[in-house]
Amino acid sequence: METFLIRALQLIMSLSLLVVIHEGGHFLFARLFKVRVEKFCLFFDPWFTLFKFKPKKSDTEYAVGWLPLGGYVKISGMIDESMDTEQMKQPEQPWEFRSKPAWQRLLIMVGGVLFNFLLALFIYSMILFAWGDQYIKVQEAPLGMDFNETAKAAGFQDGDILLSADDVAFERYDGDMLSRIADARVVSVLRDGQQASVYIPEDFMQRLLADSVRFASFRFPYVVDSVRVNSPAAQAGFLRGDSIVALDGKSISFPDFVAAMADRKKNEAALLKDSIDSRLIALTYVRAGVTDTLTMRVDSAYLMGITPFTPDRLLPMVKKTYGFLESFPAGVNLGVKTLKGYVNNMKYLFSKEGAKQLGGFGTIGSIFPATWDWHQFWYMTAFLSIILAFMNILPIPALDGGHVLFLFYEIIARRKPSEKFMEYAQMTGMVLLFGLLIWANFNDILRFFF
């Protein structure tokens, strides 16, 4: 329950900021061109509003709705989410949206997208300034990586060190690298000291989307950081710094050991029938350059009482720091790279597996960490701001991009679409968006229960 509340709070905080910034972009350009904004609402408020106030000598009412699906600014003289068609039947007024030149209306409509993108660039810059950047160099990971079953079916093997995709070298394991692998013809790996080639099938990304397990994870050694007092490991004599290299004579990494113990626990009853003590293990370890083997019995939860070193202390980590001015171009590069990667991956949304992966608020909330982490909170907020900017600029009626499309038509054809057409377009767009919203959250429900 605590995890749910932490993630929910992060989600609400992030969405609140993104909605205020987005609608603030529309609001700022509207006021710049002397267009009246009747209402500025955080979240939607069908039937009732949680909070509202209207300053003296202001045309704008500020409100907080109860439905956290977005927000809106009600701009005079415009067909929007409010579907206020009665206002459009009145004579055109100079403070209305419809009375302004097309270029001004265009800037008002792109203001939200522009502000979301600028917010993402600013957050990325401040993340790099405050925390810097760090990553593991995939080509220098000493034990390589563990791969999921789909990757293994394509030809990858546990322990492979990823080198390049179509002769373009890898640097770090991230979404960009995964996209490059999926789009590549051949991926080069280092396997048992020799370079090998893995030929990537055309539908590789669709196969990966069907998986619930990530493509790969770093292998790292099992090195003892601390030993719990009176635990099986303490009684066996393990010390801090010992490196466990084999289980029952088979070489292992830490992920291998965890998987092996989970398998023993799962098959405990069957092993006992064969008179095999599944909790009795032989461990080979290295201490101060000397290799030795001991036998011990784990506890009933199949734990030894060892806390291992974390991967960032065992793998080759690159750490970069940025000065205040240096952080801005680096933040812009990171934001543009993130946008390009997201746009490139949109093509998979229209596949069968991609549609299944579409998620609603449950999926969005799950990307936030289970414990409070400001670095991850801001990183996810910047990422969501990129997504919000891109999704809103799509040429779909009811989205900002739909209004932009009709404004371009007006500029090129030199005449406005009829108000009746705009009404129908707005309604059609809202139906499509609500259908997409229902489908995304339905996917979340299916994933939760099945």
PDB file of N, CA and C in Angstrom, residues 102 105 405-418 421-422:
ATOM      1  N   ALA A 102      -4.364  34.489 -38.287  1.00  0.00           N
ATOM      2  CA  ALA A 102      -4.063  33.059 -38.222  1.00  0.00           C
ATOM      3  C   ALA A 102      -2.729  32.793 -37.535  1.00  0.00           C
ATOM      4  N   ARG A 105      -3.197  32.921 -33.787  1.00  0.00           N
ATOM      5  CA  ARG A 105      -3.925  31.734 -33.317  1.00  0.00           C
ATOM      6  C   ARG A 105      -3.033  30.495 -33.352  1.00  0.00           C
ATOM      7  N   LEU A 405      -3.455  21.876 -37.612  1.00  0.00           N
ATOM      8  CA  LEU A 405      -3.712  21.388 -38.968  1.00  0.00           C
ATOM      9  C   LEU A 405      -4.755  22.249 -39.669  1.00  0.00           C
ATOM     10  N   PHE A 406      -5.842  22.575 -38.959  1.00  0.00           N
ATOM     11  CA  PHE A 406      -6.895  23.387 -39.560  1.00  0.00           C
ATOM     12  C   PHE A 406      -6.431  24.824 -39.803  1.00  0.00           C
ATOM     13  N   LEU A 407      -5.528  25.303 -38.940  1.00  0.00           N
ATOM     14  CA  LEU A 407      -4.977  26.650 -39.146  1.00  0.00           C
ATOM     15  C   LEU A 407      -4.078  26.680 -40.373  1.00  0.00           C
ATOM     16  N   PHE A 408      -3.307  25.628 -40.600  1.00  0.00           N
ATOM     17  CA  PHE A 408      -2.492  25.553 -41.819  1.00  0.00           C
ATOM     18  C   PHE A 408      -3.385  25.511 -43.057  1.00  0.00           C
ATOM     19  N   TYR A 409      -4.484  24.767 -42.932  1.00  0.00           N
ATOM     20  CA  TYR A 409      -5.439  24.746 -44.042  1.00  0.00           C
ATOM     21  C   TYR A 409      -5.950  26.150 -44.329  1.00  0.00           C
ATOM     22  N   GLU A 410      -6.274  26.873 -43.262  1.00  0.00           N
ATOM     23  CA  GLU A 410      -6.785  28.237 -43.435  1.00  0.00           C
ATOM     24  C   GLU A 410      -5.748  29.136 -44.101  1.00  0.00           C
ATOM     25  N   ILE A 411      -4.487  29.014 -43.672  1.00  0.00           N
ATOM     26  CA  ILE A 411      -3.421  29.841 -44.239  1.00  0.00           C
ATOM     27  C   ILE A 411      -3.221  29.534 -45.717  1.00  0.00           C
ATOM     28  N   ILE A 412      -3.267  28.238 -46.063  1.00  0.00           N
ATOM     29  CA  ILE A 412      -3.033  27.836 -47.457  1.00  0.00           C
ATOM     30  C   ILE A 412      -4.261  28.130 -48.325  1.00  0.00           C
ATOM     31  N   ALA A 413      -5.463  27.764 -47.844  1.00  0.00           N
ATOM     32  CA  ALA A 413      -6.686  27.943 -48.646  1.00  0.00           C
ATOM     33  C   ALA A 413      -7.246  29.359 -48.543  1.00  0.00           C
ATOM     34  N   ARG A 414      -6.767  30.122 -47.536  1.00  0.00           N
ATOM     35  CA  ARG A 414      -7.210  31.494 -47.306  1.00  0.00           C
ATOM     36  C   ARG A 414      -8.697  31.571 -46.973  1.00  0.00           C
ATOM     37  N   ARG A 415      -9.157  30.533 -46.293  1.00  0.00           N
ATOM     38  CA  ARG A 415     -10.518  30.562 -45.753  1.00  0.00           C
ATOM     39  C   ARG A 415     -10.600  29.585 -44.587  1.00  0.00           C
ATOM     40  N   LYS A 416     -11.434  29.931 -43.617  1.00  0.00           N
ATOM     41  CA  LYS A 416     -11.565  29.102 -42.425  1.00  0.00           C
ATOM     42  C   LYS A 416     -12.479  27.912 -42.693  1.00  0.00           C
ATOM     43  N   PRO A 417     -12.215  26.775 -42.025  1.00  0.00           N
ATOM     44  CA  PRO A 417     -13.208  25.699 -42.039  1.00  0.00           C
ATOM     45  C   PRO A 417     -14.476  26.211 -41.358  1.00  0.00           C
ATOM     46  N   SER A 418     -15.617  25.702 -41.753  1.00  0.00           N
ATOM     47  CA  SER A 418     -16.874  26.155 -41.149  1.00  0.00           C
ATOM     48  C   SER A 418     -16.935  25.780 -39.674  1.00  0.00           C
ATOM     49  N   PHE A 421     -18.199  22.299 -39.181  1.00  0.00           N
ATOM     50  CA  PHE A 421     -17.152  21.305 -39.403  1.00  0.00           C
ATOM     51  C   PHE A 421     -16.250  21.195 -38.176  1.00  0.00           C
ATOM     52  N   MET A 422     -15.895  22.342 -37.585  1.00  0.00           N
ATOM     53  CA  MET A 422     -15.023  22.340 -36.409  1.00  0.00           C
ATOM     54  C   MET A 422     -15.703  21.651 -35.228  1.00  0.00           C
TER      55      MET A 422
END
